Amino acid sequence: MSEFIPSFKDIVEAHNRIRTFIHKTPVLTNQSINQIVQCELYFKCENFQKVGAFKFRGASNAVFSLTPEEASKGVATHSSGNHAAALALAARMRGIPSYIVMPENAPEIKKTAVAGYGAQITFCKPTQQAREETLDKLVQATGATFVHPYNNFRVISGQGTACKELLEEVPNLDIVLSPVGGGGLLSGTSISAKAIKERVIVYGAEPKNADDAHRSFHSGIIQPSVSPKTIADGLLTSLGSMTFEIIRNNVTDILLVDEETIVKAMRLVWERMKIIIEPSSAVPLAAVMLNPHLFRGVKTGIILSGGNVELTKLPF
Amino acid sequence: MSEFIPSFKDIVEAHNRIRTFIHKTPVLTNQSINQIVQCELYFKCENFQKVGAFKFRGASNAVFSLTPEEASKGVATHSSGNHAAALALAARMRGIPSYIVMPENAPEIKKTAVAGYGAQITFCKPTQQAREETLDKLVQATGATFVHPYNNFRVISGQGTACKELLEEVPNLDIVLSPVGGGGLLSGTSISAKAIKERVIVYGAEPKNADDAHRSFHSGIIQPSVSPKTIADGLLTSLGSMTFEIIRNNVTDILLVDEETIVKAMRLVWERMKIIIEPSSAVPLAAVMLNPHLFRGVKTGIILSGGNVELTKLPF
């Protein structure tokens, strides 16, 4: 294993570092969903995390790991999603500047949220090249530290604290499931799970329509997404070098799910648990619904990744 | 005070009776909502209660208070809402029949839910007269015990257990707020609140468009609703003799709110707290938003009454 990959010790350190800044989110269970899927599910509710997503764990670990000198110059990233909001809030909590590159066509609601956390936003054309070039210029001009949304040691260590809390609360899980996009959450989850309970099985859950992690996992070579299109808009990104290595080491399989089952799973959680989750959060439950042979009767932990959804644009 | 009105002792007994059947729901607080309303709010989440509403507390207290002989003949009510589902589930848990009179135009989703809990449903024309006549016939034919949705000693005692739990968890509240429809929840809430903390202020919160409790409270005479029309569909009913007397004794005022603020408050809870509440649950928060002079800086408890909402018919 490469020296640059976080160990569980790094996750423990991250947890101690961010403990006072994050919410310790609840673990919920629901009898009627358990009856439907014939298995015992424990949901770690990162939809209740600050900024409404697990991303705040990794972002705050990155921000609070900086030396005072690094910190004084601020942090930067390109993101139109939860990572941008998370980094902006973490930076504000430390009292340092944050610079966020957003595509000019990002939803208004996300621009407003990130601006509301005090970030300095730079807009760019909605291409990967424009995002990277704009970010490079910003970093050169300000000296800010770039915090990658997932392929980052500190970010992965922070994300691993969610599964650590889950297993501390429900120690005897046999399977742990998380969604996989760039792989930061699944990486951190898998490191924690395997360290706390060696024989636990860790699965990633991924939309069929954005199946780069599945293809990469099974071919042994990183295969980027090509114009992915899924309602699970947090899972459009492709694995990075670091997350790919961790996932190959720790994860048993990447389970694929169709769009219809994602919506069905999302609705089931809304209706039965009365909590709001975003489509990406519903992907693991969809995987449970589609693979009864793997989960029947098994104590299974699911990381609900977030709850940021436009209420005026629901899929039901 | 009439001998037929529950005391706090009855609520304590109810709590001991139903404790193993109900969920002890969480009390949540949310920093960003507190900042917006400039007050410290504690939400008692009865949207997470069984059948998705506080109604299960009163219904289960009524069902489990029956003697074995009474119980063997079952329970009956007329309701198209949460009380019907609550009574049906409580009856099923005790293993006795339940007979529910529903108007034939009740939403399919509610018919399905009540049937799913094993109730025997009798449909009738959608008039008050038809409901009562149909129920009378059922009760005569079966010997079942009629459990009124709110004007019932056991039901009020059960509803009071939610506020009891709230004040046991957050003892130093200065104000407690609940929505008021028929007044069962507000009655039970006010008995618990005043008994646990004598100087607490209890308000009811009611839609302007269904303001019978407000008019009754201020005129001293029960004034029924006349074709009330509000999005808060759990609050269409009028006070009963028993709930009116309790509310007059214990409650400081009934605060009125407009429809627009109900929707705004509901959306605020969905977006910031990531939990699903029905419009009736949002009425107390709407009252806080409309009366900053009463609540600024004050520790306030709110009973979120339920979370049953048709996801395909949201007001935003």
PDB file of N, CA, C and O in Angstrom, chain A residues 253-306:
ATOM      1  N   ASP A 253     -17.211  -5.267  -4.066  1.00  0.00           N
ATOM      2  CA  ASP A 253     -17.753  -5.072  -5.420  1.00  0.00           C
ATOM      3  C   ASP A 253     -18.414  -3.692  -5.501  1.00  0.00           C
ATOM      4  O   ASP A 253     -18.704  -3.065  -4.474  1.00  0.00           O
ATOM      5  N   ILE A 254     -18.635  -3.245  -6.720  1.00  0.00           N
ATOM      6  CA  ILE A 254     -19.411  -2.032  -6.968  1.00  0.00           C
ATOM      7  C   ILE A 254     -20.743  -2.481  -7.562  1.00  0.00           C
ATOM      8  O   ILE A 254     -20.775  -3.058  -8.653  1.00  0.00           O
ATOM      9  N   LEU A 255     -21.826  -2.251  -6.838  1.00  0.00           N
ATOM     10  CA  LEU A 255     -23.157  -2.700  -7.277  1.00  0.00           C
ATOM     11  C   LEU A 255     -23.816  -1.605  -8.095  1.00  0.00           C
ATOM     12  O   LEU A 255     -23.849  -0.444  -7.680  1.00  0.00           O
ATOM     13  N   LEU A 256     -24.354  -1.993  -9.248  1.00  0.00           N
ATOM     14  CA  LEU A 256     -24.966  -1.009 -10.142  1.00  0.00           C
ATOM     15  C   LEU A 256     -26.481  -0.963  -9.973  1.00  0.00           C
ATOM     16  O   LEU A 256     -27.120  -1.998  -9.742  1.00  0.00           O
ATOM     17  N   VAL A 257     -27.040   0.219 -10.124  1.00  0.00           N
ATOM     18  CA  VAL A 257     -28.497   0.369  -9.989  1.00  0.00           C
ATOM     19  C   VAL A 257     -29.042   1.243 -11.114  1.00  0.00           C
ATOM     20  O   VAL A 257     -28.366   2.144 -11.604  1.00  0.00           O
ATOM     21  N   ASP A 258     -30.281   0.967 -11.503  1.00  0.00           N
ATOM     22  CA  ASP A 258     -30.919   1.752 -12.553  1.00  0.00           C
ATOM     23  C   ASP A 258     -31.611   2.984 -11.964  1.00  0.00           C
ATOM     24  O   ASP A 258     -31.857   3.058 -10.755  1.00  0.00           O
ATOM     25  N   GLU A 259     -31.946   3.913 -12.839  1.00  0.00           N
ATOM     26  CA  GLU A 259     -32.523   5.195 -12.404  1.00  0.00           C
ATOM     27  C   GLU A 259     -33.868   5.010 -11.704  1.00  0.00           C
ATOM     28  O   GLU A 259     -34.178   5.682 -10.729  1.00  0.00           O
ATOM     29  N   GLU A 260     -34.679   4.112 -12.235  1.00  0.00           N
ATOM     30  CA  GLU A 260     -36.021   3.912 -11.677  1.00  0.00           C
ATOM     31  C   GLU A 260     -35.940   3.434 -10.215  1.00  0.00           C
ATOM     32  O   GLU A 260     -36.706   3.887  -9.364  1.00  0.00           O
ATOM     33  N   THR A 261     -35.006   2.533  -9.959  1.00  0.00           N
ATOM     34  CA  THR A 261     -34.880   2.022  -8.593  1.00  0.00           C
ATOM     35  C   THR A 261     -34.311   3.090  -7.659  1.00  0.00           C
ATOM     36  O   THR A 261     -34.652   3.130  -6.472  1.00  0.00           O
ATOM     37  N   ILE A 262     -33.466   3.966  -8.173  1.00  0.00           N
ATOM     38  CA  ILE A 262     -32.971   5.072  -7.335  1.00  0.00           C
ATOM     39  C   ILE A 262     -34.146   5.924  -6.859  1.00  0.00           C
ATOM     40  O   ILE A 262     -34.264   6.246  -5.676  1.00  0.00           O
ATOM     41  N   VAL A 263     -35.032   6.274  -7.794  1.00  0.00           N
ATOM     42  CA  VAL A 263     -36.183   7.123  -7.437  1.00  0.00           C
ATOM     43  C   VAL A 263     -37.104   6.383  -6.464  1.00  0.00           C
ATOM     44  O   VAL A 263     -37.609   6.963  -5.498  1.00  0.00           O
ATOM     45  N   LYS A 264     -37.298   5.102  -6.706  1.00  0.00           N
ATOM     46  CA  LYS A 264     -38.137   4.293  -5.825  1.00  0.00           C
ATOM     47  C   LYS A 264     -37.557   4.239  -4.407  1.00  0.00           C
ATOM     48  O   LYS A 264     -38.286   4.386  -3.412  1.00  0.00           O
ATOM     49  N   ALA A 265     -36.263   4.060  -4.322  1.00  0.00           N
ATOM     50  CA  ALA A 265     -35.600   3.988  -3.012  1.00  0.00           C
ATOM     51  C   ALA A 265     -35.664   5.345  -2.306  1.00  0.00           C
ATOM     52  O   ALA A 265     -35.925   5.432  -1.105  1.00  0.00           O
ATOM     53  N   MET A 266     -35.456   6.400  -3.073  1.00  0.00           N
ATOM     54  CA  MET A 266     -35.508   7.750  -2.508  1.00  0.00           C
ATOM     55  C   MET A 266     -36.889   8.025  -1.941  1.00  0.00           C
ATOM     56  O   MET A 266     -37.051   8.503  -0.821  1.00  0.00           O
ATOM     57  N   ARG A 267     -37.905   7.657  -2.713  1.00  0.00           N
ATOM     58  CA  ARG A 267     -39.274   7.901  -2.261  1.00  0.00           C
ATOM     59  C   ARG A 267     -39.615   7.077  -1.019  1.00  0.00           C
ATOM     60  O   ARG A 267     -40.307   7.552  -0.114  1.00  0.00           O
ATOM     61  N   LEU A 268     -39.116   5.852  -0.999  1.00  0.00           N
ATOM     62  CA  LEU A 268     -39.359   4.993   0.164  1.00  0.00           C
ATOM     63  C   LEU A 268     -38.804   5.639   1.437  1.00  0.00           C
ATOM     64  O   LEU A 268     -39.469   5.668   2.485  1.00  0.00           O
ATOM     65  N   VAL A 269     -37.609   6.177   1.355  1.00  0.00           N
ATOM     66  CA  VAL A 269     -37.012   6.837   2.528  1.00  0.00           C
ATOM     67  C   VAL A 269     -37.813   8.080   2.917  1.00  0.00           C
ATOM     68  O   VAL A 269     -38.093   8.300   4.099  1.00  0.00           O
ATOM     69  N   TRP A 270     -38.200   8.886   1.945  1.00  0.00           N
ATOM     70  CA  TRP A 270     -39.007  10.079   2.254  1.00  0.00           C
ATOM     71  C   TRP A 270     -40.316   9.685   2.932  1.00  0.00           C
ATOM     72  O   TRP A 270     -40.708  10.286   3.924  1.00  0.00           O
ATOM     73  N   GLU A 271     -40.988   8.692   2.353  1.00  0.00           N
ATOM     74  CA  GLU A 271     -42.332   8.353   2.844  1.00  0.00           C
ATOM     75  C   GLU A 271     -42.307   7.621   4.174  1.00  0.00           C
ATOM     76  O   GLU A 271     -43.149   7.869   5.034  1.00  0.00           O
ATOM     77  N   ARG A 272     -41.376   6.717   4.349  1.00  0.00           N
ATOM     78  CA  ARG A 272     -41.398   5.894   5.553  1.00  0.00           C
ATOM     79  C   ARG A 272     -40.574   6.504   6.674  1.00  0.00           C
ATOM     80  O   ARG A 272     -40.942   6.396   7.829  1.00  0.00           O
ATOM     81  N   MET A 273     -39.439   7.106   6.339  1.00  0.00           N
ATOM     82  CA  MET A 273     -38.574   7.639   7.399  1.00  0.00           C
ATOM     83  C   MET A 273     -38.821   9.113   7.655  1.00  0.00           C
ATOM     84  O   MET A 273     -38.338   9.659   8.640  1.00  0.00           O
ATOM     85  N   LYS A 274     -39.554   9.772   6.746  1.00  0.00           N
ATOM     86  CA  LYS A 274     -39.863  11.207   6.916  1.00  0.00           C
ATOM     87  C   LYS A 274     -38.606  12.061   6.970  1.00  0.00           C
ATOM     88  O   LYS A 274     -38.542  13.059   7.682  1.00  0.00           O
ATOM     89  N   ILE A 275     -37.577  11.620   6.249  1.00  0.00           N
ATOM     90  CA  ILE A 275     -36.372  12.442   6.151  1.00  0.00           C
ATOM     91  C   ILE A 275     -36.066  12.716   4.689  1.00  0.00           C
ATOM     92  O   ILE A 275     -36.449  11.951   3.799  1.00  0.00           O
ATOM     93  N   ILE A 276     -35.400  13.841   4.461  1.00  0.00           N
ATOM     94  CA  ILE A 276     -35.111  14.267   3.097  1.00  0.00           C
ATOM     95  C   ILE A 276     -33.704  13.835   2.727  1.00  0.00           C
ATOM     96  O   ILE A 276     -32.733  14.199   3.392  1.00  0.00           O
ATOM     97  N   ILE A 277     -33.609  13.022   1.679  1.00  0.00           N
ATOM     98  CA  ILE A 277     -32.300  12.626   1.159  1.00  0.00           C
ATOM     99  C   ILE A 277     -32.237  12.979  -0.313  1.00  0.00           C
ATOM    100  O   ILE A 277     -33.259  13.023  -1.001  1.00  0.00           O
ATOM    101  N   GLU A 278     -31.034  13.264  -0.788  1.00  0.00           N
ATOM    102  CA  GLU A 278     -30.856  13.545  -2.214  1.00  0.00           C
ATOM    103  C   GLU A 278     -30.745  12.217  -2.964  1.00  0.00           C
ATOM    104  O   GLU A 278     -30.501  11.175  -2.344  1.00  0.00           O
ATOM    105  N   PRO A 279     -30.936  12.237  -4.281  1.00  0.00           N
ATOM    106  CA  PRO A 279     -30.919  10.979  -5.041  1.00  0.00           C
ATOM    107  C   PRO A 279     -29.653  10.149  -4.812  1.00  0.00           C
ATOM    108  O   PRO A 279     -29.738   8.927  -4.670  1.00  0.00           O
ATOM    109  N   SER A 280     -28.493  10.798  -4.735  1.00  0.00           N
ATOM    110  CA  SER A 280     -27.250  10.033  -4.532  1.00  0.00           C
ATOM    111  C   SER A 280     -27.318   9.177  -3.269  1.00  0.00           C
ATOM    112  O   SER A 280     -26.770   8.076  -3.226  1.00  0.00           O
ATOM    113  N   SER A 281     -27.987   9.687  -2.246  1.00  0.00           N
ATOM    114  CA  SER A 281     -28.108   8.959  -0.976  1.00  0.00           C
ATOM    115  C   SER A 281     -28.936   7.703  -1.107  1.00  0.00           C
ATOM    116  O   SER A 281     -28.832   6.794  -0.279  1.00  0.00           O
ATOM    117  N   ALA A 282     -29.812   7.675  -2.116  1.00  0.00           N
ATOM    118  CA  ALA A 282     -30.724   6.540  -2.272  1.00  0.00           C
ATOM    119  C   ALA A 282     -30.091   5.386  -3.035  1.00  0.00           C
ATOM    120  O   ALA A 282     -30.652   4.288  -3.089  1.00  0.00           O
ATOM    121  N   VAL A 283     -28.916   5.611  -3.598  1.00  0.00           N
ATOM    122  CA  VAL A 283     -28.284   4.599  -4.452  1.00  0.00           C
ATOM    123  C   VAL A 283     -27.954   3.310  -3.673  1.00  0.00           C
ATOM    124  O   VAL A 283     -28.237   2.207  -4.160  1.00  0.00           O
ATOM    125  N   PRO A 284     -27.402   3.397  -2.454  1.00  0.00           N
ATOM    126  CA  PRO A 284     -27.155   2.143  -1.716  1.00  0.00           C
ATOM    127  C   PRO A 284     -28.435   1.359  -1.401  1.00  0.00           C
ATOM    128  O   PRO A 284     -28.451   0.135  -1.533  1.00  0.00           O
ATOM    129  N   LEU A 285     -29.497   2.041  -0.993  1.00  0.00           N
ATOM    130  CA  LEU A 285     -30.752   1.320  -0.724  1.00  0.00           C
ATOM    131  C   LEU A 285     -31.275   0.680  -2.004  1.00  0.00           C
ATOM    132  O   LEU A 285     -31.785  -0.449  -1.984  1.00  0.00           O
ATOM    133  N   ALA A 286     -31.124   1.381  -3.127  1.00  0.00           N
ATOM    134  CA  ALA A 286     -31.515   0.783  -4.412  1.00  0.00           C
ATOM    135  C   ALA A 286     -30.724  -0.502  -4.651  1.00  0.00           C
ATOM    136  O   ALA A 286     -31.274  -1.509  -5.126  1.00  0.00           O
ATOM    137  N   ALA A 287     -29.445  -0.487  -4.306  1.00  0.00           N
ATOM    138  CA  ALA A 287     -28.614  -1.691  -4.482  1.00  0.00           C
ATOM    139  C   ALA A 287     -29.108  -2.837  -3.598  1.00  0.00           C
ATOM    140  O   ALA A 287     -29.093  -4.000  -4.004  1.00  0.00           O
ATOM    141  N   VAL A 288     -29.555  -2.515  -2.402  1.00  0.00           N
ATOM    142  CA  VAL A 288     -30.112  -3.546  -1.507  1.00  0.00           C
ATOM    143  C   VAL A 288     -31.384  -4.127  -2.119  1.00  0.00           C
ATOM    144  O   VAL A 288     -31.596  -5.348  -2.133  1.00  0.00           O
ATOM    145  N   MET A 289     -32.228  -3.248  -2.662  1.00  0.00           N
ATOM    146  CA  MET A 289     -33.490  -3.699  -3.248  1.00  0.00           C
ATOM    147  C   MET A 289     -33.250  -4.607  -4.457  1.00  0.00           C
ATOM    148  O   MET A 289     -34.026  -5.531  -4.709  1.00  0.00           O
ATOM    149  N   LEU A 290     -32.184  -4.340  -5.194  1.00  0.00           N
ATOM    150  CA  LEU A 290     -31.923  -5.104  -6.422  1.00  0.00           C
ATOM    151  C   LEU A 290     -31.123  -6.384  -6.185  1.00  0.00           C
ATOM    152  O   LEU A 290     -30.970  -7.202  -7.090  1.00  0.00           O
ATOM    153  N   ASN A 291     -30.582  -6.532  -4.966  1.00  0.00           N
ATOM    154  CA  ASN A 291     -29.723  -7.696  -4.693  1.00  0.00           C
ATOM    155  C   ASN A 291     -30.127  -8.412  -3.409  1.00  0.00           C
ATOM    156  O   ASN A 291     -29.323  -8.541  -2.484  1.00  0.00           O
ATOM    157  N   PRO A 292     -31.384  -8.893  -3.360  1.00  0.00           N
ATOM    158  CA  PRO A 292     -31.844  -9.520  -2.115  1.00  0.00           C
ATOM    159  C   PRO A 292     -30.971 -10.696  -1.690  1.00  0.00           C
ATOM    160  O   PRO A 292     -30.818 -10.953  -0.491  1.00  0.00           O
ATOM    161  N   HIS A 293     -30.355 -11.389  -2.647  1.00  0.00           N
ATOM    162  CA  HIS A 293     -29.535 -12.555  -2.296  1.00  0.00           C
ATOM    163  C   HIS A 293     -28.311 -12.156  -1.459  1.00  0.00           C
ATOM    164  O   HIS A 293     -27.786 -12.944  -0.691  1.00  0.00           O
ATOM    165  N   LEU A 294     -27.851 -10.922  -1.619  1.00  0.00           N
ATOM    166  CA  LEU A 294     -26.676 -10.481  -0.859  1.00  0.00           C
ATOM    167  C   LEU A 294     -27.036  -9.988   0.540  1.00  0.00           C
ATOM    168  O   LEU A 294     -26.210 -10.018   1.443  1.00  0.00           O
ATOM    169  N   PHE A 295     -28.268  -9.480   0.691  1.00  0.00           N
ATOM    170  CA  PHE A 295     -28.578  -8.736   1.913  1.00  0.00           C
ATOM    171  C   PHE A 295     -29.612  -9.386   2.824  1.00  0.00           C
ATOM    172  O   PHE A 295     -29.791  -8.954   3.946  1.00  0.00           O
ATOM    173  N   ARG A 296     -30.325 -10.392   2.337  1.00  0.00           N
ATOM    174  CA  ARG A 296     -31.424 -10.942   3.133  1.00  0.00           C
ATOM    175  C   ARG A 296     -30.953 -11.377   4.521  1.00  0.00           C
ATOM    176  O   ARG A 296     -30.050 -12.193   4.656  1.00  0.00           O
ATOM    177  N   GLY A 297     -31.578 -10.783   5.540  1.00  0.00           N
ATOM    178  CA  GLY A 297     -31.284 -11.163   6.920  1.00  0.00           C
ATOM    179  C   GLY A 297     -29.979 -10.612   7.479  1.00  0.00           C
ATOM    180  O   GLY A 297     -29.612 -10.909   8.610  1.00  0.00           O
ATOM    181  N   VAL A 298     -29.294  -9.786   6.696  1.00  0.00           N
ATOM    182  CA  VAL A 298     -27.957  -9.321   7.095  1.00  0.00           C
ATOM    183  C   VAL A 298     -28.022  -7.914   7.698  1.00  0.00           C
ATOM    184  O   VAL A 298     -28.712  -7.033   7.184  1.00  0.00           O
ATOM    185  N   LYS A 299     -27.287  -7.694   8.772  1.00  0.00           N
ATOM    186  CA  LYS A 299     -27.188  -6.357   9.378  1.00  0.00           C
ATOM    187  C   LYS A 299     -26.306  -5.476   8.503  1.00  0.00           C
ATOM    188  O   LYS A 299     -25.103  -5.723   8.371  1.00  0.00           O
ATOM    189  N   THR A 300     -26.886  -4.463   7.926  1.00  0.00           N
ATOM    190  CA  THR A 300     -26.205  -3.672   6.911  1.00  0.00           C
ATOM    191  C   THR A 300     -26.231  -2.192   7.267  1.00  0.00           C
ATOM    192  O   THR A 300     -27.282  -1.653   7.601  1.00  0.00           O
ATOM    193  N   GLY A 301     -25.085  -1.542   7.191  1.00  0.00           N
ATOM    194  CA  GLY A 301     -24.997  -0.099   7.406  1.00  0.00           C
ATOM    195  C   GLY A 301     -24.964   0.638   6.083  1.00  0.00           C
ATOM    196  O   GLY A 301     -24.325   0.188   5.125  1.00  0.00           O
ATOM    197  N   ILE A 302     -25.698   1.742   6.004  1.00  0.00           N
ATOM    198  CA  ILE A 302     -25.741   2.547   4.784  1.00  0.00           C
ATOM    199  C   ILE A 302     -25.392   3.988   5.137  1.00  0.00           C
ATOM    200  O   ILE A 302     -25.962   4.551   6.075  1.00  0.00           O
ATOM    201  N   ILE A 303     -24.457   4.564   4.392  1.00  0.00           N
ATOM    202  CA  ILE A 303     -24.180   5.993   4.607  1.00  0.00           C
ATOM    203  C   ILE A 303     -25.116   6.794   3.696  1.00  0.00           C
ATOM    204  O   ILE A 303     -25.015   6.713   2.469  1.00  0.00           O
ATOM    205  N   LEU A 304     -26.028   7.550   4.308  1.00  0.00           N
ATOM    206  CA  LEU A 304     -26.866   8.478   3.540  1.00  0.00           C
ATOM    207  C   LEU A 304     -26.024   9.732   3.336  1.00  0.00           C
ATOM    208  O   LEU A 304     -25.768  10.489   4.276  1.00  0.00           O
ATOM    209  N   SER A 305     -25.605   9.965   2.091  1.00  0.00           N
ATOM    210  CA  SER A 305     -24.547  10.948   1.867  1.00  0.00           C
ATOM    211  C   SER A 305     -24.979  12.398   2.041  1.00  0.00           C
ATOM    212  O   SER A 305     -24.189  13.245   2.442  1.00  0.00           O
ATOM    213  N   GLY A 306     -26.247  12.717   1.734  1.00  0.00           N
ATOM    214  CA  GLY A 306     -26.651  14.119   1.856  1.00  0.00           C
ATOM    215  C   GLY A 306     -28.125  14.341   1.604  1.00  0.00           C
ATOM    216  O   GLY A 306     -28.857  13.422   1.205  1.00  0.00           O
TER     217      GLY A 306
END
